Short mmCIF file of C-alpha atoms and ligand atoms in Angstrom, two decimals:
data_model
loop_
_atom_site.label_atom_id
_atom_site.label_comp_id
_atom_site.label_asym_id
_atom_site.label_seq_id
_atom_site.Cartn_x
_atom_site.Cartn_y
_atom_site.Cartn_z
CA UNK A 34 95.64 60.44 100.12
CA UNK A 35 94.93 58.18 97.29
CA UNK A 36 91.86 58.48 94.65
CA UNK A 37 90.90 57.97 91.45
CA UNK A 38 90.07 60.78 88.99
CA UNK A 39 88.17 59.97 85.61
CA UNK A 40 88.65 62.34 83.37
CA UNK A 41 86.72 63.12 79.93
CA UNK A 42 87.96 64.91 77.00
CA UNK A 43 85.34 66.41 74.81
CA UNK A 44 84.64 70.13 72.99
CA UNK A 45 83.29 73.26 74.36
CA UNK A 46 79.93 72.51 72.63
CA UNK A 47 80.00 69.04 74.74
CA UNK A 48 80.27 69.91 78.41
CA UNK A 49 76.64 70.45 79.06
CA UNK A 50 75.42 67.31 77.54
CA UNK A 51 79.09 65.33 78.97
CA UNK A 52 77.94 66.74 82.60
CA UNK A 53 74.26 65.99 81.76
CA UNK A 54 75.22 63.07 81.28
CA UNK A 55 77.26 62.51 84.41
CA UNK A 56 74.07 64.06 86.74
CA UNK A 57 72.02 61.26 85.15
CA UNK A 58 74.16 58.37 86.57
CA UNK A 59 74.30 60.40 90.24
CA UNK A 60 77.49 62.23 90.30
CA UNK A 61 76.54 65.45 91.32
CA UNK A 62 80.20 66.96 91.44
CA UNK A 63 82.55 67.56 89.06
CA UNK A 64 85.52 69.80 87.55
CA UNK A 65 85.55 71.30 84.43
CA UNK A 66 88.90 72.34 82.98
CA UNK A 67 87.96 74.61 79.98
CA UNK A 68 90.77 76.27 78.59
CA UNK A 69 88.51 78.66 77.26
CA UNK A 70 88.53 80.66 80.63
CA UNK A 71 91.87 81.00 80.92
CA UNK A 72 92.23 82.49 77.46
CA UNK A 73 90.00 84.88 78.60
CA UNK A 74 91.23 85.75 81.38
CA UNK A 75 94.78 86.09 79.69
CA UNK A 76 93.50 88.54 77.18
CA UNK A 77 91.63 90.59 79.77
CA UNK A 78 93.84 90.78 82.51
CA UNK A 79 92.44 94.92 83.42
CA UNK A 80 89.29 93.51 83.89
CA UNK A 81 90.09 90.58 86.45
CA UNK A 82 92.89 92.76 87.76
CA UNK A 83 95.30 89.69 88.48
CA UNK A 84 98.54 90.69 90.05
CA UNK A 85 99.68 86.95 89.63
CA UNK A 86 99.69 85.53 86.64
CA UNK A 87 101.00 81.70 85.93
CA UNK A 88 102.10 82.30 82.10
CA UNK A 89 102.66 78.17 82.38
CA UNK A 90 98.67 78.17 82.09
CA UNK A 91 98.92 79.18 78.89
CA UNK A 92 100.64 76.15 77.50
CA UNK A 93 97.43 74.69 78.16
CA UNK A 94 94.97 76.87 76.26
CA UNK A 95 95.00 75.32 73.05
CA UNK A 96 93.68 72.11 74.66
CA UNK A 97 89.99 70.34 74.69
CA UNK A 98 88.02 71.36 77.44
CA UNK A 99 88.43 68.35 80.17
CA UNK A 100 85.58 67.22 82.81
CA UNK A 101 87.09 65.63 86.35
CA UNK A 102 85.41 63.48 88.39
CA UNK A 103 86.84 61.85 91.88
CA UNK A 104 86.23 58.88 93.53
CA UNK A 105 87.81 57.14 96.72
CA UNK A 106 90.68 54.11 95.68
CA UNK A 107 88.42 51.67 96.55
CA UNK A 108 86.48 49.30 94.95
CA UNK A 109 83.36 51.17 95.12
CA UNK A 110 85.25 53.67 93.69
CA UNK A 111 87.11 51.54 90.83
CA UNK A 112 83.26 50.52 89.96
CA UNK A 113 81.80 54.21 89.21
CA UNK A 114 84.40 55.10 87.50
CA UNK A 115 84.02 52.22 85.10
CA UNK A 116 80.02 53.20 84.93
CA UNK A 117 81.29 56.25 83.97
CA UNK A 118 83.80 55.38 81.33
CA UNK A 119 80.58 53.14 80.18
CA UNK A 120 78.46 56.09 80.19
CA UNK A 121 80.22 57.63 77.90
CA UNK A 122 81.03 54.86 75.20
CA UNK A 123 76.61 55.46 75.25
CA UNK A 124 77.37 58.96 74.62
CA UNK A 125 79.57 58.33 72.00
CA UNK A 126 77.32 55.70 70.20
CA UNK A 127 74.33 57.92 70.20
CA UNK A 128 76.20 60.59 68.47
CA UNK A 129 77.87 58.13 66.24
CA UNK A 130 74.15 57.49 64.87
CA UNK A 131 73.37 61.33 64.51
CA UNK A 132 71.60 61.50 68.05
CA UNK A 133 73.12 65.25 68.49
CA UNK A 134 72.63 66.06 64.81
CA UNK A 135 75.72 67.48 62.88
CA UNK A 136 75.88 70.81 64.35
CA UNK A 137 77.36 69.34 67.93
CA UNK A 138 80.77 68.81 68.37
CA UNK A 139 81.31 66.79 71.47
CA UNK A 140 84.85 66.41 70.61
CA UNK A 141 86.94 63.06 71.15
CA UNK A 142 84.68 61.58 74.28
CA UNK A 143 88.35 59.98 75.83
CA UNK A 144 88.05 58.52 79.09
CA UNK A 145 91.32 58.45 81.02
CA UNK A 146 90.99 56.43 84.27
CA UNK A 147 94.01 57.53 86.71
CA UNK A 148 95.06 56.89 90.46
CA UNK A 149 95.90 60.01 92.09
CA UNK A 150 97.82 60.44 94.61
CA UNK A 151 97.81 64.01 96.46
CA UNK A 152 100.79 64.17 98.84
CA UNK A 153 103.22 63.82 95.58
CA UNK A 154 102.14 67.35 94.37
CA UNK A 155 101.63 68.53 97.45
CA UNK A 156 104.90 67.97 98.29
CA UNK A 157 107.24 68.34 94.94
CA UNK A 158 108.19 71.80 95.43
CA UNK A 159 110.13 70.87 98.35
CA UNK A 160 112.84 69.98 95.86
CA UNK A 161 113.13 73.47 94.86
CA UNK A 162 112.76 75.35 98.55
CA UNK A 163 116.76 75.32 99.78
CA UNK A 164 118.14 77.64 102.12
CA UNK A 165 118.43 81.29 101.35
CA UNK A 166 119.95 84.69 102.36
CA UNK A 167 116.82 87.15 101.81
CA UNK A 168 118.05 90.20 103.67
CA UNK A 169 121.78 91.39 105.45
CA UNK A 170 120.98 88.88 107.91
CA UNK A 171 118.40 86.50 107.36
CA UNK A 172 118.10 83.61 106.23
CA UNK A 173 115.47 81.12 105.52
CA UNK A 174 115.49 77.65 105.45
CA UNK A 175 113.25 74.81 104.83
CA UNK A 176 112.40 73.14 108.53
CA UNK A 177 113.52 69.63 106.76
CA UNK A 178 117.10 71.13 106.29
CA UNK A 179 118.44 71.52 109.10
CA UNK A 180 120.59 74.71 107.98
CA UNK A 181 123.12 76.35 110.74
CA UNK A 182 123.79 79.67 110.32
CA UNK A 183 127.13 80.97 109.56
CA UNK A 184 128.64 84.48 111.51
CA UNK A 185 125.80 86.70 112.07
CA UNK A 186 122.94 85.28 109.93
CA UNK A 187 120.12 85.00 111.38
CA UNK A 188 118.07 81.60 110.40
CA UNK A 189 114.76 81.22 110.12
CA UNK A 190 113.37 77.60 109.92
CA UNK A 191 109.85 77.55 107.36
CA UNK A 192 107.40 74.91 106.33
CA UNK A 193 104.79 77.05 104.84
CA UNK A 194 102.47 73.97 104.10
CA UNK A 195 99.97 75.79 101.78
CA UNK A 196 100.21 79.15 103.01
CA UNK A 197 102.00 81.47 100.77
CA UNK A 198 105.73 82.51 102.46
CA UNK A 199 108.73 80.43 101.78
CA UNK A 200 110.68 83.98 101.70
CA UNK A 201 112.50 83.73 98.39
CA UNK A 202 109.80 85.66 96.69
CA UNK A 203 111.07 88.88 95.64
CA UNK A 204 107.85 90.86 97.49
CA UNK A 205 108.93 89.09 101.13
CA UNK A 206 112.86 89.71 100.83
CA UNK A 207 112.11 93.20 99.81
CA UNK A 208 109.75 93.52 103.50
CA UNK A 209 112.48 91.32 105.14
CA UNK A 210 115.04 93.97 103.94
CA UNK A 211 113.26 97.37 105.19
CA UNK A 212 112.43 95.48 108.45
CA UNK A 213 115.83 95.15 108.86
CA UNK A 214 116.48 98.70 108.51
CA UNK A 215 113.70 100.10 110.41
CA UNK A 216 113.02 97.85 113.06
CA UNK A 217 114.26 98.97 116.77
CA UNK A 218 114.73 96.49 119.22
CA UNK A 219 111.46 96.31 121.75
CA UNK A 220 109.38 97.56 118.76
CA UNK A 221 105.58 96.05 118.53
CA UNK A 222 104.86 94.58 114.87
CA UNK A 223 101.47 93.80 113.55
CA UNK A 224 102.53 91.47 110.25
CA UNK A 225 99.24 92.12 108.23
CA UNK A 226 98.56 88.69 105.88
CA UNK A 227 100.89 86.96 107.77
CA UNK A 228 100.92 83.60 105.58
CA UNK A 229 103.48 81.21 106.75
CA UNK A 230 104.38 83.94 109.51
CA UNK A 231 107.82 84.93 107.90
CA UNK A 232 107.68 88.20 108.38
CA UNK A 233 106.87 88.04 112.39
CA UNK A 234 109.60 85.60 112.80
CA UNK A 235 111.73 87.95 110.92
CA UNK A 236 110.58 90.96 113.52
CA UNK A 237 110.83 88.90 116.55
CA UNK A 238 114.73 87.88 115.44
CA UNK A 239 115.35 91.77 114.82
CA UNK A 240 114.44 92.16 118.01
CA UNK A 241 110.58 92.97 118.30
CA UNK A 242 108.69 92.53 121.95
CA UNK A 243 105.72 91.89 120.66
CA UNK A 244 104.45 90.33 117.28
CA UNK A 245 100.69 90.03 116.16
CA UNK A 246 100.25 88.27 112.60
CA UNK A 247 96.88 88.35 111.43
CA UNK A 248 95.80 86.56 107.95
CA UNK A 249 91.82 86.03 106.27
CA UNK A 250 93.16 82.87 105.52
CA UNK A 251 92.54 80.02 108.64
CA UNK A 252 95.26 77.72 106.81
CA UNK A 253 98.29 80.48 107.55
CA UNK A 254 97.19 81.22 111.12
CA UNK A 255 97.52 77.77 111.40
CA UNK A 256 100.58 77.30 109.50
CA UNK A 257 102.36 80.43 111.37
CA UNK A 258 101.66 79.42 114.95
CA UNK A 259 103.44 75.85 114.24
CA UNK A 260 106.25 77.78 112.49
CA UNK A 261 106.59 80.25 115.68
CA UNK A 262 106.98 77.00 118.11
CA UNK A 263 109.58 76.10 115.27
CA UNK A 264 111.76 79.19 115.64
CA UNK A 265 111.16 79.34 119.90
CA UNK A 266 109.33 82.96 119.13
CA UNK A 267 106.07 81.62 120.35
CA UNK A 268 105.89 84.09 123.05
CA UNK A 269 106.55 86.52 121.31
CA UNK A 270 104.70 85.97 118.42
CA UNK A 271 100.36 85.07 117.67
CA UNK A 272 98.50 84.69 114.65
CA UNK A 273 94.78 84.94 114.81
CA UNK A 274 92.29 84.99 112.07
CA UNK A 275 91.18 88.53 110.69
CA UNK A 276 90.31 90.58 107.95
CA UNK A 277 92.15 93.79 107.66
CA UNK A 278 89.10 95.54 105.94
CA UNK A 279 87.09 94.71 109.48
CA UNK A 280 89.98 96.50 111.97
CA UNK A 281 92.31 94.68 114.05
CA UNK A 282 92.68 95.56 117.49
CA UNK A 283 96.32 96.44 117.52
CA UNK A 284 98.61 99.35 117.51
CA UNK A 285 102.42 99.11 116.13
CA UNK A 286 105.72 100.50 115.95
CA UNK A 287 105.60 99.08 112.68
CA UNK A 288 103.54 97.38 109.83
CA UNK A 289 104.33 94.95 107.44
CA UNK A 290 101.98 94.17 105.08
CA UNK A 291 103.35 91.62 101.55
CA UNK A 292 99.73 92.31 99.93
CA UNK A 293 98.65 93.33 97.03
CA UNK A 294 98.69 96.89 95.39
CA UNK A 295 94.55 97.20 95.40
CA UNK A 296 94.38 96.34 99.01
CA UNK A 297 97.19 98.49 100.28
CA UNK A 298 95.34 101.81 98.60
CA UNK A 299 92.07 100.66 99.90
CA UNK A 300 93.64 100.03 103.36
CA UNK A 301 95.99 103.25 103.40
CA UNK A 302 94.02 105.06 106.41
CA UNK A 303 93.11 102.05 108.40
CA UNK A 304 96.62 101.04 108.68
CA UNK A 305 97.44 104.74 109.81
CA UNK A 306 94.91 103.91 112.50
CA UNK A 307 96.91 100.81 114.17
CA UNK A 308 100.38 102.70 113.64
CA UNK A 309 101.89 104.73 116.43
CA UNK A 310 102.68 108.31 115.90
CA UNK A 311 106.55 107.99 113.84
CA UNK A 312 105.67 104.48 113.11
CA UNK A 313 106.47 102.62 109.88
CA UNK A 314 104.17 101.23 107.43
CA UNK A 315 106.32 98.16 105.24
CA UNK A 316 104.49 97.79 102.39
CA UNK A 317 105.00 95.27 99.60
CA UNK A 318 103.19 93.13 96.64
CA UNK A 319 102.87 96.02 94.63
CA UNK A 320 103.12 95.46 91.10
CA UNK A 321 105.50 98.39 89.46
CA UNK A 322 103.29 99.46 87.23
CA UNK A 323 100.94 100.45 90.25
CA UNK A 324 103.45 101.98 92.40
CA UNK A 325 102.52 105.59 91.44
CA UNK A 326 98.78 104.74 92.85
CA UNK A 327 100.13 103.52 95.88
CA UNK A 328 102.45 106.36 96.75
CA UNK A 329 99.02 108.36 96.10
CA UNK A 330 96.91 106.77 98.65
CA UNK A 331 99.60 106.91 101.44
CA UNK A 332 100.43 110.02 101.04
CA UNK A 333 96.54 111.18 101.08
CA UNK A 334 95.90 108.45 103.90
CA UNK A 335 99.49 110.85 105.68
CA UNK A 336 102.01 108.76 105.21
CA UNK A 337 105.46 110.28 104.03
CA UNK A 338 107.44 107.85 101.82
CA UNK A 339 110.74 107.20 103.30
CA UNK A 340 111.73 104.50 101.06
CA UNK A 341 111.12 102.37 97.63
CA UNK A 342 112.76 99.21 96.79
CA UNK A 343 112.59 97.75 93.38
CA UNK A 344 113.26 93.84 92.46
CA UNK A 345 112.08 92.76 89.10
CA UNK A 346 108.84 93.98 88.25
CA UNK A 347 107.86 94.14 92.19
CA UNK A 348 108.16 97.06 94.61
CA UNK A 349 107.81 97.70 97.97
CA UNK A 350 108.14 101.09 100.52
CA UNK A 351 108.58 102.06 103.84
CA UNK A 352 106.19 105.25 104.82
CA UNK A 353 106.14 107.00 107.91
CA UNK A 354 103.40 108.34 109.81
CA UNK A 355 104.13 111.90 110.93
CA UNK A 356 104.72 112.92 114.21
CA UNK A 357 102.07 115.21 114.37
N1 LIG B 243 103.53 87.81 104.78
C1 LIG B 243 103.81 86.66 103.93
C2 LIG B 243 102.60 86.25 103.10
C3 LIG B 243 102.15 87.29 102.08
S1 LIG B 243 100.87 86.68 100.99
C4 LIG B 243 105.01 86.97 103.06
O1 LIG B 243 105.41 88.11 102.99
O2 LIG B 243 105.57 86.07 102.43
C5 LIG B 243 99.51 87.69 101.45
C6 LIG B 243 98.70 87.11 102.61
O3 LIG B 243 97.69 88.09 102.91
C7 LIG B 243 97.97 85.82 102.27
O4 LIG B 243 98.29 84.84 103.25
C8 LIG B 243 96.49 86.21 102.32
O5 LIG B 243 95.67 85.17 102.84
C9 LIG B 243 96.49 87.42 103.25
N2 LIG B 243 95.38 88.39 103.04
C10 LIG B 243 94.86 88.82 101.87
N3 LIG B 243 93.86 89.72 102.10
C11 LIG B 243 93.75 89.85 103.45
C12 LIG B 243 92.89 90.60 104.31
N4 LIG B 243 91.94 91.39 103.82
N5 LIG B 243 93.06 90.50 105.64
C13 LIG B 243 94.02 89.67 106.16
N6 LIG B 243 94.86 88.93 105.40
C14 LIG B 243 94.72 89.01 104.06
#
């Protein structure tokens, strides 16, 4: 989809009276890109608790802060975004007469008038996604690449769209990995933030009967039910909407859960609840640095660590529940 963004480049003390501004002439919406909040963020990562953090972001930080606006590619469109540039040259005359008084900074005032278009970023990083071997046996590959597997791979065909899962990430291979070793054939699977639905794919290839993703995002249900029609598991595999927090109706042989180190502690005893006696929790997205807290809360929760894997700063574990 085309549009038009405007966007204004002005100083930390100027975004009030720049979106002030803006709400005068009737747009009511717009982004603000201050760099100051990512600095902050940056420097007080404990607080926010980020597991993911885009260090490109910081390339940024030394920037002016920015204000967005969109508008449709039309010429309704092309008209309010000239109003807007025109608002501002007032802006900038007022202050050019002392209208702010000295102590005001509303930095350089630049209007940049650009058409966007969306489906170029949306779709650049397919130049990076290629096929890849991520466990023993499987392998993914982009749906657009039409990959055939050599002797005894095992292919899986992706599109994740915007749901997180292309499968090269180290926190997937490492679940693809343990589900290769502890999978059984006719095992039931409940793939807990399933994203793009890699990892049920991955069970239902191993060999699983039954496969139940479940993700809080709509986007990756969505996203995994087209990718189970595209790898013929679609009755084996379903992806409904859910949050983990709020039970899920299922009990497994197994579950695999990619999520993050915070939500696997605070989920530790639910999970027990939809496991089978003997079954295997696969968990994974856990920062090394946190590991120690997450061995903790399965082993409270009753879980006996079978097994850690380590890639980069990421690790993941397979813990049983006792057969008690
Ligand atoms: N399983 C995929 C995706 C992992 S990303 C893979 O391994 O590549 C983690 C996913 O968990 C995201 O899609 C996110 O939307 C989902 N998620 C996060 N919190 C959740 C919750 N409370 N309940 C269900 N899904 C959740």
């Amino acid at each position: 989809m085309q549009y038009i963004e405007v966007s204004i480049e002005t100083a930390e003390s100027g975004v009030e009276i720049v979106l002030g501004k803006l709400i005068a002439m009737g747009i009511d919406s717009a982004e603000i890109i201050d760099p100051e909040d990512i600095r902050e963020i940056s420097s007080d990562k404990k607080k926010y608790a980020w597991d993911y953090f885009d260090e490109t972001l910081l390339e940024n930080a030394d920037r002016n802060p920015e204000i967005r606006c969109y508008f449709p590619a039309d010429e309704q469109g092309v008209g309010q975004a000239k109003r807007v540039r025109a608002g501002i040259e007032e802006l900038r005359c007022v202050r050019d007469v002392g209208g702010f008084g000295s102590a005001i900074d509303l930095g350089p005032l630049k209007v940049q008038i650009s058409r966007q278009d969306d489906s170029e970023w949306k779709d650049k990083w397919k130049e990076f996604f290629k096929p890849a071997r991520i466990g023993e046996k499987i392998v993914v590959s982009p749906s657009w690449e039409n990959y055939r597997g050599k002797d005894g791979e095992l292919v899986i065909e992706i599109d994740p769209g915007m749901a997180f899962g292309t499968g090269t990430h180290e926190t997937t291979s490492m679940c693809v990995r343990l589900l290769e070793e502890y999978l059984h054939p006719g095992d039931e699977v409940l793939d807990a933030g399933c994203g793009s639905g890699i990892l049920s794919i991955a069970s239902a290839l191993l060999g699983a009967e039954k496969v139940q993703g479940v993700d809080i995002d709509p986007e990756a249900v969505r996203v995994s039910e087209e990718n189970f029609v595209l790898n013929h598991v679609e009755s084996v595999c379903h992806a409904e909407y859910g949050d983990l927090t709020e039970g899920v109706d299922f009990c497994g042989d197994i579950i695999a859960g990619n999520l993050m180190a915070e939500l696997i502690c605070q989920l530790a005893s639910s999970i027990r609840k939809h496991l089978k006696r003997g079954g295997i929790f696969i968990g994974s997205g856990i920062l090394t640095e946190k590991e120690n807290a997450v061995m903790n809360a399965l082993e409270t929760a009753g879980f006996v660590i079978e097994k850690k894997l380590q890639d980069g700063e990421w690790s993941a574990v397979a813990a049983r529940k006792d057969a008690q």
